[in-house]
Tab-separated table of C-alpha atoms and ligand atoms in Angstrom:
chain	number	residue	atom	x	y	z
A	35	UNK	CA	91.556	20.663	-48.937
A	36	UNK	CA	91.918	17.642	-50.998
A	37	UNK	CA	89.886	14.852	-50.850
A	38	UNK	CA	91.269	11.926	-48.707
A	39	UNK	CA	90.841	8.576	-50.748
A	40	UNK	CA	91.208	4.967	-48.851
A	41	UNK	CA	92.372	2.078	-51.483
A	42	UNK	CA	91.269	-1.548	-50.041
A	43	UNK	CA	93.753	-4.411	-51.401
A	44	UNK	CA	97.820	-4.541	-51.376
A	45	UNK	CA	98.019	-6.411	-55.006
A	46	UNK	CA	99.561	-4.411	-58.185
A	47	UNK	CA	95.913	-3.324	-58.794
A	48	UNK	CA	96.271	-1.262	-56.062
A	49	UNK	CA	99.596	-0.090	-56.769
A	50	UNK	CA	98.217	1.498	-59.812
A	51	UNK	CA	95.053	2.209	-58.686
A	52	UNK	CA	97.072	4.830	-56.553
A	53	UNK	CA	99.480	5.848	-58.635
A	54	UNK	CA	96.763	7.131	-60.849
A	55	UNK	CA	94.797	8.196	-58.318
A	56	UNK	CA	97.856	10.212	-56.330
A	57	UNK	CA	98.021	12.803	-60.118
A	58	UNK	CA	94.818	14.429	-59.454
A	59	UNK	CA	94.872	17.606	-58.137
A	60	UNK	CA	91.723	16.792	-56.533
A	61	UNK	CA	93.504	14.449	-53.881
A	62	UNK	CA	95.211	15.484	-50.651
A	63	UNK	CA	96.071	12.137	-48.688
A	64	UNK	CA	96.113	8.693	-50.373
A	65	UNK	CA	95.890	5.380	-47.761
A	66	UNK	CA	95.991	1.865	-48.852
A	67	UNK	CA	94.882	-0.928	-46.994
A	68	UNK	CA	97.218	-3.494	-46.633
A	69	UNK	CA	99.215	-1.948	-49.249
A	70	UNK	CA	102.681	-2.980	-49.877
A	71	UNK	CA	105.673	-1.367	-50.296
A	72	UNK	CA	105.222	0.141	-53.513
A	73	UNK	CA	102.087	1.711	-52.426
A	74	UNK	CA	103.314	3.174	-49.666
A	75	UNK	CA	105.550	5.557	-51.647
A	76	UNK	CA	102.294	7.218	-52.484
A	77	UNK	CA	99.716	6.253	-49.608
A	78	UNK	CA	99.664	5.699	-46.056
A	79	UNK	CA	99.845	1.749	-45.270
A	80	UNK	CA	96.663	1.265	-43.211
A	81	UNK	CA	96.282	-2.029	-41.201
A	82	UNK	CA	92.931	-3.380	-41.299
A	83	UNK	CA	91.621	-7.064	-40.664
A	84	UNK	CA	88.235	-7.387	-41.452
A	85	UNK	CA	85.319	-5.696	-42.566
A	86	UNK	CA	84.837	-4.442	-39.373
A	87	UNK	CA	88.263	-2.718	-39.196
A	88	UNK	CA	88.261	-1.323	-42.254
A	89	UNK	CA	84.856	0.943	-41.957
A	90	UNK	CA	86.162	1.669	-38.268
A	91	UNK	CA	89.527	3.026	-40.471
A	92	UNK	CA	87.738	4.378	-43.138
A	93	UNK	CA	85.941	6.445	-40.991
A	94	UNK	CA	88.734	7.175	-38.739
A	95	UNK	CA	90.167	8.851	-41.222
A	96	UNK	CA	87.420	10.562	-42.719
A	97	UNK	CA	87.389	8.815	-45.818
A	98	UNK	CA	85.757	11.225	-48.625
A	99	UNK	CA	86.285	7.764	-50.900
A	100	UNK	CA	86.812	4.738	-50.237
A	101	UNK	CA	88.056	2.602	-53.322
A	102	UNK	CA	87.612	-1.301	-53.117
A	103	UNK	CA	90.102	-3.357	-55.144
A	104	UNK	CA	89.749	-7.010	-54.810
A	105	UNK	CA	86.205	-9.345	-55.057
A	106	UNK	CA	86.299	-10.918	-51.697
A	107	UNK	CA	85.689	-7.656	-49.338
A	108	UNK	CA	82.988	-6.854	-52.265
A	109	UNK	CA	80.968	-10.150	-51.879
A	110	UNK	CA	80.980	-10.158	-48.095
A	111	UNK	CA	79.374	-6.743	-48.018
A	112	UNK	CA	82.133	-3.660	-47.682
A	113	UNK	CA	80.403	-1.563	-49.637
A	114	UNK	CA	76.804	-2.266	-47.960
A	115	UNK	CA	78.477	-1.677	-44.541
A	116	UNK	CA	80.445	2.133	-45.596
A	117	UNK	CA	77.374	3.201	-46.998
A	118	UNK	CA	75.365	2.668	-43.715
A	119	UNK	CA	78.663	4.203	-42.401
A	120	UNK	CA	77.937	7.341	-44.588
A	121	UNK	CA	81.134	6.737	-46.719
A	122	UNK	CA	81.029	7.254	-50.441
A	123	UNK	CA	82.420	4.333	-51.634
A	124	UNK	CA	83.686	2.764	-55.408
A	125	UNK	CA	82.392	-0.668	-55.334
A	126	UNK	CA	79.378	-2.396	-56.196
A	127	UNK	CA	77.140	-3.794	-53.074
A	128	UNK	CA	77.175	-7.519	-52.019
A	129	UNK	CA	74.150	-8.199	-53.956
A	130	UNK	CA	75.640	-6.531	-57.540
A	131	UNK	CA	78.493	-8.270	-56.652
A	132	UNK	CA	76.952	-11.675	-57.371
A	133	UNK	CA	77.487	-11.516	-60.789
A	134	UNK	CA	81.010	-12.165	-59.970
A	135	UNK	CA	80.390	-14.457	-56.792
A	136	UNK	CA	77.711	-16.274	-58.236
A	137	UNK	CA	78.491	-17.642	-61.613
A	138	UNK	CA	75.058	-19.401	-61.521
A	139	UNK	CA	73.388	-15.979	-60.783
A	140	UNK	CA	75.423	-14.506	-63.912
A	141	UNK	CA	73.948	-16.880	-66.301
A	142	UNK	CA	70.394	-16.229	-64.942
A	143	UNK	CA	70.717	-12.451	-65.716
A	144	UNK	CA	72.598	-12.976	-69.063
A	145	UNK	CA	69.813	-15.173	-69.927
A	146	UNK	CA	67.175	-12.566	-69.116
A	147	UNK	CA	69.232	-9.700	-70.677
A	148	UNK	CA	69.905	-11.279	-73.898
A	149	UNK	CA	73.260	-11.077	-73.471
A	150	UNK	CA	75.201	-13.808	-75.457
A	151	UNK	CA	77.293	-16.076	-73.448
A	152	UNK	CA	78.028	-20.198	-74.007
A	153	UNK	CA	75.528	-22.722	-73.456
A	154	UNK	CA	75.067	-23.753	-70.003
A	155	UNK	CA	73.302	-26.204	-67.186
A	156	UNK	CA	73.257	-25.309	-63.748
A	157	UNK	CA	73.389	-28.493	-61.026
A	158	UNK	CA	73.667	-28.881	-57.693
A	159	UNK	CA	73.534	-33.049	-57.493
A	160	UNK	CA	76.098	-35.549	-58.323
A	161	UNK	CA	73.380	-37.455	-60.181
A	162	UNK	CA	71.506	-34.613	-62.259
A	163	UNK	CA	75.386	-33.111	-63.409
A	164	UNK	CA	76.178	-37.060	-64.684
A	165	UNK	CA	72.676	-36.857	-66.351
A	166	UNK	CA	73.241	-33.227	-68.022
A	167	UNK	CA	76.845	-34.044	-68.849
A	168	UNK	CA	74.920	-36.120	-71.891
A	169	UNK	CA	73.530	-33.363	-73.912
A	170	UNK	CA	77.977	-32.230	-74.008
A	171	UNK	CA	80.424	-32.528	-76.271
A	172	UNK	CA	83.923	-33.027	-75.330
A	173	UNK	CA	85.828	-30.337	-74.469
A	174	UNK	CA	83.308	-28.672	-71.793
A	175	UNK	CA	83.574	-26.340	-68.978
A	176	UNK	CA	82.998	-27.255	-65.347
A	177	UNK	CA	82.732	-24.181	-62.932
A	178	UNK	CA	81.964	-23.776	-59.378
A	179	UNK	CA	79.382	-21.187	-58.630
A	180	UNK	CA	80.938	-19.252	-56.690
A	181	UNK	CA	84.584	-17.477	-55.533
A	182	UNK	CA	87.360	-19.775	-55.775
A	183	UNK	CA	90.611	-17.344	-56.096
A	184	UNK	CA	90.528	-18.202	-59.638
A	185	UNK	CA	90.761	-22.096	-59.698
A	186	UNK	CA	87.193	-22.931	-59.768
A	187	UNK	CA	86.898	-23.226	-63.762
A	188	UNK	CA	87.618	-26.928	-65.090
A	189	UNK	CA	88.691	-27.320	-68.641
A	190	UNK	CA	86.959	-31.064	-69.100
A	191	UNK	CA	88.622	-32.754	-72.346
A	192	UNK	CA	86.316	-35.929	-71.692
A	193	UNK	CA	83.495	-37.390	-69.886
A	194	UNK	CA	86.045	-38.383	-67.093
A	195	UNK	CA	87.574	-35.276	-66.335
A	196	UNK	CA	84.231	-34.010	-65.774
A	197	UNK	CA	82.904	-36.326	-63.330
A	198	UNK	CA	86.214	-36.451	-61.748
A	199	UNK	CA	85.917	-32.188	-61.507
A	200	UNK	CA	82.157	-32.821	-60.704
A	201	UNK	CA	83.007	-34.794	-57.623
A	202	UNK	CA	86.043	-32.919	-56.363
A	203	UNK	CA	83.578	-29.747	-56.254
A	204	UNK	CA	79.729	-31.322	-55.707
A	205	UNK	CA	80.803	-34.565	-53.416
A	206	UNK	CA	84.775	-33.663	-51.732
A	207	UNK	CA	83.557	-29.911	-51.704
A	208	UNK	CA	87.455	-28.584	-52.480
A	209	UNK	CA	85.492	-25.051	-52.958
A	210	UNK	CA	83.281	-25.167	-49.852
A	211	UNK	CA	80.246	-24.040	-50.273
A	212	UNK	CA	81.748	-21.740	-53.831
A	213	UNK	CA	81.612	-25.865	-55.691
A	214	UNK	CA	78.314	-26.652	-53.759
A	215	UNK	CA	76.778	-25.454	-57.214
A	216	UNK	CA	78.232	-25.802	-60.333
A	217	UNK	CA	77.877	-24.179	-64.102
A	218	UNK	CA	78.242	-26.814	-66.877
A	219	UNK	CA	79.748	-24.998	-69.824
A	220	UNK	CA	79.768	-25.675	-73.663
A	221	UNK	CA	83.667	-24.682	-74.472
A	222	UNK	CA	83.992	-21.519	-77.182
A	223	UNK	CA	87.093	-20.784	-78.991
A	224	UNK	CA	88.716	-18.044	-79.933
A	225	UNK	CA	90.550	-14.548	-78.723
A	226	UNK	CA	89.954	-14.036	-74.838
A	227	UNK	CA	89.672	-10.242	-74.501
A	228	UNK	CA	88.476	-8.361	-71.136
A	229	UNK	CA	86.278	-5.260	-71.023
A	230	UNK	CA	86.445	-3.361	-68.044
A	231	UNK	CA	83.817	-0.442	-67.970
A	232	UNK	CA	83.138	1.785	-65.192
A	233	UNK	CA	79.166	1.804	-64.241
A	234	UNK	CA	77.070	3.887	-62.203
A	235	UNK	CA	73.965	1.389	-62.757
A	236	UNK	CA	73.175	3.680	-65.442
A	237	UNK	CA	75.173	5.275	-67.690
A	238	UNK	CA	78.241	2.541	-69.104
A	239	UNK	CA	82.350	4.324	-69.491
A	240	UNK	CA	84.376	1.147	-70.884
A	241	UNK	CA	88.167	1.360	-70.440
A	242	UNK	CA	90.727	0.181	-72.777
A	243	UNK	CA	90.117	-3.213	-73.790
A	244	UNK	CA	93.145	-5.451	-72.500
A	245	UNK	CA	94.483	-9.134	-73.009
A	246	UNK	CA	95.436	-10.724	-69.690
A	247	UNK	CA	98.153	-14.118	-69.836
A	248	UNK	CA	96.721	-16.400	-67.070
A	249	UNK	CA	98.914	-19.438	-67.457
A	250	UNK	CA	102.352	-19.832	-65.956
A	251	UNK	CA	104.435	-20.367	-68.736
A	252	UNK	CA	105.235	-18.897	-72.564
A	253	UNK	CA	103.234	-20.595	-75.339
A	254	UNK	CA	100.278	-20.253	-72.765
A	255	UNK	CA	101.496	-23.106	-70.653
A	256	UNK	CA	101.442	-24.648	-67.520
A	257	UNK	CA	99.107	-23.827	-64.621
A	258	UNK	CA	96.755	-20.792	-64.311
A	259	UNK	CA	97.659	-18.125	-62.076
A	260	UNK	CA	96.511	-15.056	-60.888
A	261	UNK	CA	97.388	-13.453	-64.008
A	262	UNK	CA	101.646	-13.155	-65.456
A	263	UNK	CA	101.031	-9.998	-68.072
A	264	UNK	CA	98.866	-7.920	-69.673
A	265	UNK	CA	98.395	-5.437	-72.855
A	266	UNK	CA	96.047	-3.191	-73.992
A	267	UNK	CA	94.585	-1.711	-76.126
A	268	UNK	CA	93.463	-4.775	-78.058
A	269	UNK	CA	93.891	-4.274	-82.142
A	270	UNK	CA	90.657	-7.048	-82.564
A	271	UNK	CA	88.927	-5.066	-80.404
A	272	UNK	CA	88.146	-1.572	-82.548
A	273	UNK	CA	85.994	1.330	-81.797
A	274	UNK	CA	83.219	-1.025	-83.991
A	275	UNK	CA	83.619	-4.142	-82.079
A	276	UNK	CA	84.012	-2.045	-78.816
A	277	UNK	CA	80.142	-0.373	-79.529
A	278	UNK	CA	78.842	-4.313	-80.019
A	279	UNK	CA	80.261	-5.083	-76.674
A	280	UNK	CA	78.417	-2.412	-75.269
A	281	UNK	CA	75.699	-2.467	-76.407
A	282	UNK	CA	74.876	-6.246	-76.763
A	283	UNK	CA	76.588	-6.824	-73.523
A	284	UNK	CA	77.363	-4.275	-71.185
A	285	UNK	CA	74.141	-2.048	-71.282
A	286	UNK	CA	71.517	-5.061	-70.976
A	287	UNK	CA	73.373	-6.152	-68.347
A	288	UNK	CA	74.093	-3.111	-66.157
A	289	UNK	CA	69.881	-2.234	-67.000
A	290	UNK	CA	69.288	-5.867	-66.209
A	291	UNK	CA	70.847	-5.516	-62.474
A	292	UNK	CA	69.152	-2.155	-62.038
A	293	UNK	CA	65.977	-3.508	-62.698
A	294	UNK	CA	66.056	-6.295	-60.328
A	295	UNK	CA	67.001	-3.570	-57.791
A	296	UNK	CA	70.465	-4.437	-57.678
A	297	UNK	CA	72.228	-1.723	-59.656
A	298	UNK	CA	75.871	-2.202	-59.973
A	299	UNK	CA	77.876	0.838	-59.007
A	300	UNK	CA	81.769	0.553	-59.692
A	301	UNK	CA	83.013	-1.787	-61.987
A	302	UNK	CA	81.348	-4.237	-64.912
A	303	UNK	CA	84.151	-6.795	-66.352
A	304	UNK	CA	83.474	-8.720	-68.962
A	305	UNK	CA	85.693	-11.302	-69.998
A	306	UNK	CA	85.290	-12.209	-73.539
A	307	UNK	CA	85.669	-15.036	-76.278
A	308	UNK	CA	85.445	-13.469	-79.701
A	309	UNK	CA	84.316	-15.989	-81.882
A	310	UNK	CA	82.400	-16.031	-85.176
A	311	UNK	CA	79.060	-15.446	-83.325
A	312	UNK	CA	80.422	-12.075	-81.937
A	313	UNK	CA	81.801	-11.092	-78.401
A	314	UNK	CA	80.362	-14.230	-76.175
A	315	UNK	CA	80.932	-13.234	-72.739
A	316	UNK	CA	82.863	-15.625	-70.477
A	317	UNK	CA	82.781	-14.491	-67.201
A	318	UNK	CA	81.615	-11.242	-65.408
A	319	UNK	CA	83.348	-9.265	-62.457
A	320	UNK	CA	82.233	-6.704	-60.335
A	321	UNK	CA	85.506	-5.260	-59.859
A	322	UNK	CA	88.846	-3.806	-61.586
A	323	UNK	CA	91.029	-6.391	-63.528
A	324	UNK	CA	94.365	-7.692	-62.135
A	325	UNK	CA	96.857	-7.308	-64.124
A	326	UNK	CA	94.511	-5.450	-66.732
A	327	UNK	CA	94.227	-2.489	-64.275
A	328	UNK	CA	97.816	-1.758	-64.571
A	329	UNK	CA	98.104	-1.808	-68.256
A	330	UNK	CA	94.714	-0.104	-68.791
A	331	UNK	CA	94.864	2.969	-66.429
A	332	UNK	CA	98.500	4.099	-67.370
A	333	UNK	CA	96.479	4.717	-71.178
A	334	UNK	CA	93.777	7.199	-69.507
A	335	UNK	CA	93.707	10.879	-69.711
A	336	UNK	CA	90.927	12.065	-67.345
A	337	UNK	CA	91.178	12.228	-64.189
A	338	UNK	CA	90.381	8.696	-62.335
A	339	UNK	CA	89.623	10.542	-59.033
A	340	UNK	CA	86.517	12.668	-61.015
A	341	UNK	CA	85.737	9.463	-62.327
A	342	UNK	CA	85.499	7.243	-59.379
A	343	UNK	CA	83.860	9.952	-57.608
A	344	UNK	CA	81.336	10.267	-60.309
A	345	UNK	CA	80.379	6.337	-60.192
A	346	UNK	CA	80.522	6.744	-56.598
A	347	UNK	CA	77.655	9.428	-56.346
A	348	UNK	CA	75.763	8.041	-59.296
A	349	UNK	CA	76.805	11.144	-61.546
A	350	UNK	CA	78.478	9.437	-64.345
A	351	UNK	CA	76.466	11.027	-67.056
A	352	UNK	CA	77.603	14.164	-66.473
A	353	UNK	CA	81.322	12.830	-67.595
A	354	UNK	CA	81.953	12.926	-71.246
A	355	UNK	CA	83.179	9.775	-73.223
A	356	UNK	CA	86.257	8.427	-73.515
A	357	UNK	CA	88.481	9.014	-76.568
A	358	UNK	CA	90.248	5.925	-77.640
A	359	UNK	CA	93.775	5.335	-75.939
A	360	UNK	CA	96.408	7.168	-78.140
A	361	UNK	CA	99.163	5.182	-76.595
A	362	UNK	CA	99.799	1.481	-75.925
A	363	UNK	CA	101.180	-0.365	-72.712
A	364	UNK	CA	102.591	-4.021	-72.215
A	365	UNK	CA	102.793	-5.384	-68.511
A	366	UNK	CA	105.198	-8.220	-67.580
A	367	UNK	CA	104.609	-9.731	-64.242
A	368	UNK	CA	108.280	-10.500	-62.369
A	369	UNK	CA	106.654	-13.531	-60.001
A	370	UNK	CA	108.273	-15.561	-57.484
A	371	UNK	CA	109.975	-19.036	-58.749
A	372	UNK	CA	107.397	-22.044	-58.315
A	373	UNK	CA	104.080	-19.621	-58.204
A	374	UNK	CA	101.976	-20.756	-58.360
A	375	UNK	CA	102.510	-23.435	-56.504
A	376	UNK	CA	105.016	-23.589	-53.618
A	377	UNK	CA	107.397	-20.857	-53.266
A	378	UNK	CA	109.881	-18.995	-50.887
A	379	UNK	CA	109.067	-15.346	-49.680
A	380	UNK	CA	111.663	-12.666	-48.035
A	381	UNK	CA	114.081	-12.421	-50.874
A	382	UNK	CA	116.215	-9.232	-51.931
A	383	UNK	CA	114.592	-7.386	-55.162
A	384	UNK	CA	117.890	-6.015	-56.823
A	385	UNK	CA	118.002	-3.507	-59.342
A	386	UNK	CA	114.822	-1.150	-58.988
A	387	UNK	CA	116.955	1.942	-58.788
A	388	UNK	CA	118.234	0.872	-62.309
A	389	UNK	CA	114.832	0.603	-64.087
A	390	UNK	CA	114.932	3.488	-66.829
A	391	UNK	CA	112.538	6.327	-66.174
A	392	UNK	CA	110.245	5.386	-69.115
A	393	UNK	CA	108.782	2.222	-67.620
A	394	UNK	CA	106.438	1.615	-64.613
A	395	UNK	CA	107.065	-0.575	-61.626
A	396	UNK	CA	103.715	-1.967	-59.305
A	397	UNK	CA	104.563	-3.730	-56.784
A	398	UNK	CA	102.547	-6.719	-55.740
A	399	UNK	CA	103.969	-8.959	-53.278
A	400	UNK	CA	106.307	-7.005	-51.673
A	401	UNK	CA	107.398	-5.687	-48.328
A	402	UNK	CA	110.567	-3.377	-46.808
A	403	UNK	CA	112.733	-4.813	-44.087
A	404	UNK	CA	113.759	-2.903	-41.001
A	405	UNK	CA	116.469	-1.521	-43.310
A	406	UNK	CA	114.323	-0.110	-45.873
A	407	UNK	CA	115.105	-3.033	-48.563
A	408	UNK	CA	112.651	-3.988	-50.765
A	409	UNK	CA	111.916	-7.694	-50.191
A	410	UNK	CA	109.967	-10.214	-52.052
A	411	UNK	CA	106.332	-11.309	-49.911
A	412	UNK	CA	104.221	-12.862	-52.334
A	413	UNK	CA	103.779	-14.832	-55.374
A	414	UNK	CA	103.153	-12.642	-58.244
A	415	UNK	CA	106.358	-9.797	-57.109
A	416	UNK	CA	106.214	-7.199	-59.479
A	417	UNK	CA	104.899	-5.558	-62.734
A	418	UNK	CA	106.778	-3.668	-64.813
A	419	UNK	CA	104.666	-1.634	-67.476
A	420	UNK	CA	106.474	-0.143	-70.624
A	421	UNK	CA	103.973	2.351	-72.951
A	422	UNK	CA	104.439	3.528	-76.116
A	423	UNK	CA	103.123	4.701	-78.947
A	424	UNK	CA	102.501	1.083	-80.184
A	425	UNK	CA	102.571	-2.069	-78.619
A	426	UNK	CA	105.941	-2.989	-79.787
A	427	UNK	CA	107.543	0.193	-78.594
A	428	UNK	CA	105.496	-0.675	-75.270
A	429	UNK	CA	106.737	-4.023	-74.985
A	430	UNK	CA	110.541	-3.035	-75.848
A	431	UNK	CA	110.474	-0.887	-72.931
A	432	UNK	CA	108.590	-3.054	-70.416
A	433	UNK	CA	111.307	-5.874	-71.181
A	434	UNK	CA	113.897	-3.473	-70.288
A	435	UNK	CA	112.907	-2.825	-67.401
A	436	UNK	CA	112.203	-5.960	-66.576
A	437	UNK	CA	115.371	-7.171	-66.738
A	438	UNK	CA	116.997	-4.424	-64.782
A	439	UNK	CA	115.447	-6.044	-61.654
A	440	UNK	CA	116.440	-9.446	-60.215
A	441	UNK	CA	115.781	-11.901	-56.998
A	442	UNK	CA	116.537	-15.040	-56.493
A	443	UNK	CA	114.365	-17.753	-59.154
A	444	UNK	CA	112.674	-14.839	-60.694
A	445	UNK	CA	110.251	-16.005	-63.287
A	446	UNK	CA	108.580	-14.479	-65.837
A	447	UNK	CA	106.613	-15.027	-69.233
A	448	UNK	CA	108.726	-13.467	-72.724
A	449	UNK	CA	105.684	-13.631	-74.631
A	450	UNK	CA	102.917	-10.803	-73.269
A	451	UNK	CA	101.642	-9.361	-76.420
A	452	UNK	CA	103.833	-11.338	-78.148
A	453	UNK	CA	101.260	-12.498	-80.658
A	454	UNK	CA	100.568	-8.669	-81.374
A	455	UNK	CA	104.019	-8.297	-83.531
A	456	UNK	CA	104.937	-11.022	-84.595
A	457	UNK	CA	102.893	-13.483	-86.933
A	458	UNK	CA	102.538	-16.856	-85.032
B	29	LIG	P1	86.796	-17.666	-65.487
B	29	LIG	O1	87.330	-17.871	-64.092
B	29	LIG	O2	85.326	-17.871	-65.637
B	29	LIG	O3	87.358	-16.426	-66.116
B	29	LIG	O4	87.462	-18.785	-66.370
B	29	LIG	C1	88.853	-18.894	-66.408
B	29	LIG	C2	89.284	-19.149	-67.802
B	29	LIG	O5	88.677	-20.362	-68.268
B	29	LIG	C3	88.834	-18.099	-68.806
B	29	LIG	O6	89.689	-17.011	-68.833
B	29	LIG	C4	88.881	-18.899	-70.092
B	29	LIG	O7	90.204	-18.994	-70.573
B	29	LIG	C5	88.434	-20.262	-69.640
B	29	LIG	N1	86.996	-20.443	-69.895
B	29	LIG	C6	85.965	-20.139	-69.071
B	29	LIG	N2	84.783	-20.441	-69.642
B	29	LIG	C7	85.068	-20.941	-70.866
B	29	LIG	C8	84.276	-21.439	-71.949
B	29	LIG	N3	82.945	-21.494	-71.888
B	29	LIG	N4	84.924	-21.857	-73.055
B	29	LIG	C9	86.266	-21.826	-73.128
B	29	LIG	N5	87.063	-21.374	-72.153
B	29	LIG	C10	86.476	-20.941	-71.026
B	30	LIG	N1	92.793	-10.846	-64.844
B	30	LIG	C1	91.772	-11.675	-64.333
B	30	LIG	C2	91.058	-11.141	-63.179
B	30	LIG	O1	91.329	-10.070	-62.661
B	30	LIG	O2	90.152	-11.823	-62.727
């Protein structure tokens, strides 16, 4: 009997999270909760609420694994509740899970690690930010302390757009309570990188570095989103580099949260700034990447269902490392026309059946009609992943396939990894 795995989310995360998950021959029945209509190809949609629901399912179904996908179930406690349920669960509890929900809390344990990071001053008053926004030079960073789906970060080119940030988060509360504190940020430069490693609160397994394209447009315009394309691995990053990162950064901070008795079991993301001081880190999160996940996972050879297991029972030293990736992979979000701001949802997704065999589609934001259509239901659609044996090859073929599919005001970015083959 194979082991019955529930996925929490419905994003393209998930979507791969499954597809990788649904090659082991250690699985018998995949479920996703939510889901959309891509996962449910591979896993049984399960409808679920609330926290609440979702143990009650997970148990239901007698869950052997339950694998947790997006932040928000992770801060309010999911993984706290399945383990008093008795479920073995991928996922870090709430309190490890500050380090993503509490950006304040991040810098605290950075600081005590050692673990290099920018400059920063943590307020909670109008009056003491105006005061600390003196000892800043122009551009700084303005971040709410905690969750804020991804907006919360303030790029402040002068004194004004700080206090004008500052009081939208401290005084008007936009956030809530997330902008009730907020992290004042010197601003690094350089090449953003992420580091996803998998973490048992002990031993450290990094992934395939990746490069994630958060703003809308090509050039690295327009607003930030949830995330338009993604490549990986990362040339900068080599198997040098990648043994700084761990060992100036990851491992102090994984020991760091096991020593304060919150070990952090599932995963450790680092986003990075490489600059000339070395990898600075720019952000932590307890959880897998989105869109990284779905470039970075199509490049691994083990198993992920021995791996996730392994986190999951606090076994990971008995899995060997890693080789480096021997392929490459390029991800090109298709998202809906106007994300992200306002746009329209239920449209026909054309073309699927034409998308040659050598590239991957994750589906995102998408549902099936009574008919069995594929229809459009979010903001970021689709993501089609090309791999190769370089990035260009990679990138030929996710292109291709991206432009086998259509729907109405389709938008996407032509540059993901771009900058990787051409000289800008
Ligand atoms: P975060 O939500 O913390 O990942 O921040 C969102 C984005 O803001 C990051 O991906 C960076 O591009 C940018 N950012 C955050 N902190 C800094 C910083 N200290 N210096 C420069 N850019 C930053
Ligand atoms: N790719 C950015 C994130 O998952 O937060």
């Amino acid at each position: 009997m194979g082991m019955r795995i529930l996925v929490v989310g419905g994003g393209g995360r998930e979507h791969a999270l499954v597809w990788k998950l649904a090659q082991s021959p250690k699985v018998g029945t995949l479920f996703c909760a939510p889901g959309n209509a891509g996962t449910a190809t591979l896993a049984e949609p399960v409808p679920a609420a609330d926290l609440k629901e979702l143990v009650a399912a997970a148990t239901r179904l007698r869950a052997d694994l339950v694998v947790v996908g997006p932040e928000a179930p992770l801060a309010a406690g999911l993984a706290d509740r399945l383990t008093e349920a008795g479920v073995p669960v991928f996922g870090p509890t709430a309190a490890a899970a500050r380090i993503e929900s509490s950006k304040a809390w991040a810098k605290e344990v950075m600081a005590e690690a050692g673990v290099p990071t920018a400059r920063a001053v943590i307020v909670d008053r109008l009056d003491a930010a105006r005061d600390a926004l003196e000892d800043f030079a122009f551009p700084m960073v303005v971040k709410a302390d905690g969750l804020a789906a991804g907006k919360g970060v303030v790029i402040a080119e002068s004194r004004a757009d700080a206090e004008a940030a500052l009081t939208s988060m401290l005084l008007d509360r936009t956030f809530g309570a997330a902008g009730g504190r907020v992290v004042l940020e010197e601003h690094l430069t350089g090449r953003e990188v992420s580091v996803l490693a998998l973490t048992d609160g002990e031993t450290v397994l990094p992934l395939p570095p990746a490069c994630d394209y958060k703003r809308a447009y090509d050039n690295d315009r327009g607003p930030n989103t949830g995330g338009m394309g993604a490549y990986a691995p990362v040339p900068v990053m080599d198997g040098a580099l990648l043994q700084t990162v761990i060992g100036s950064i990851l491992e102090p901070t994984v020991r760091a949260l096991t020593a304060r008795s919150t070990p952090l079991r599932g995963v450790l993301y680092a986003g990075l700034m490489l600059n000339a001081n070395g990898p600075q880190v720019l952000e932590f999160n307890a959880r897998f990447g989105d869109p990284e996940t779905q470039v970075v996972l199509p490049l691994l050879d083990a198993d992920l269902t021995g791996l996730l297991a392994a986190v999951a029972a606090g076994d990971l030293k008995a899995v060997p490392p890693q080789p480096p990736p021997t392929s490459a992979a390029v991800g090109v979000v298709l998202a809906a026309g106007g994300y992200p701001g306002q746009y329209q949802t239920g449209l026909p997704i054309e073309g699927l059946e034409d998308v040659p065999e050598d590239a991957l589609v994750f589906h995102a934001g998408t549902q099936l009609d009574d008919y069995g259509r594929v229809l459009t239901a979010g903001g970021r659609v689709l993501t089609v992943v090309g791999r190769g044996t370089n990035l260009a090859a990679a990138r030929d073929r996710a292109y291709a396939g991206a432009d086998a599919i259509s729907f109405p005001d389709l938008q996407l970015r032509r540059d993901i990894a771009l900058r990787e083959i051409m000289p800008q």
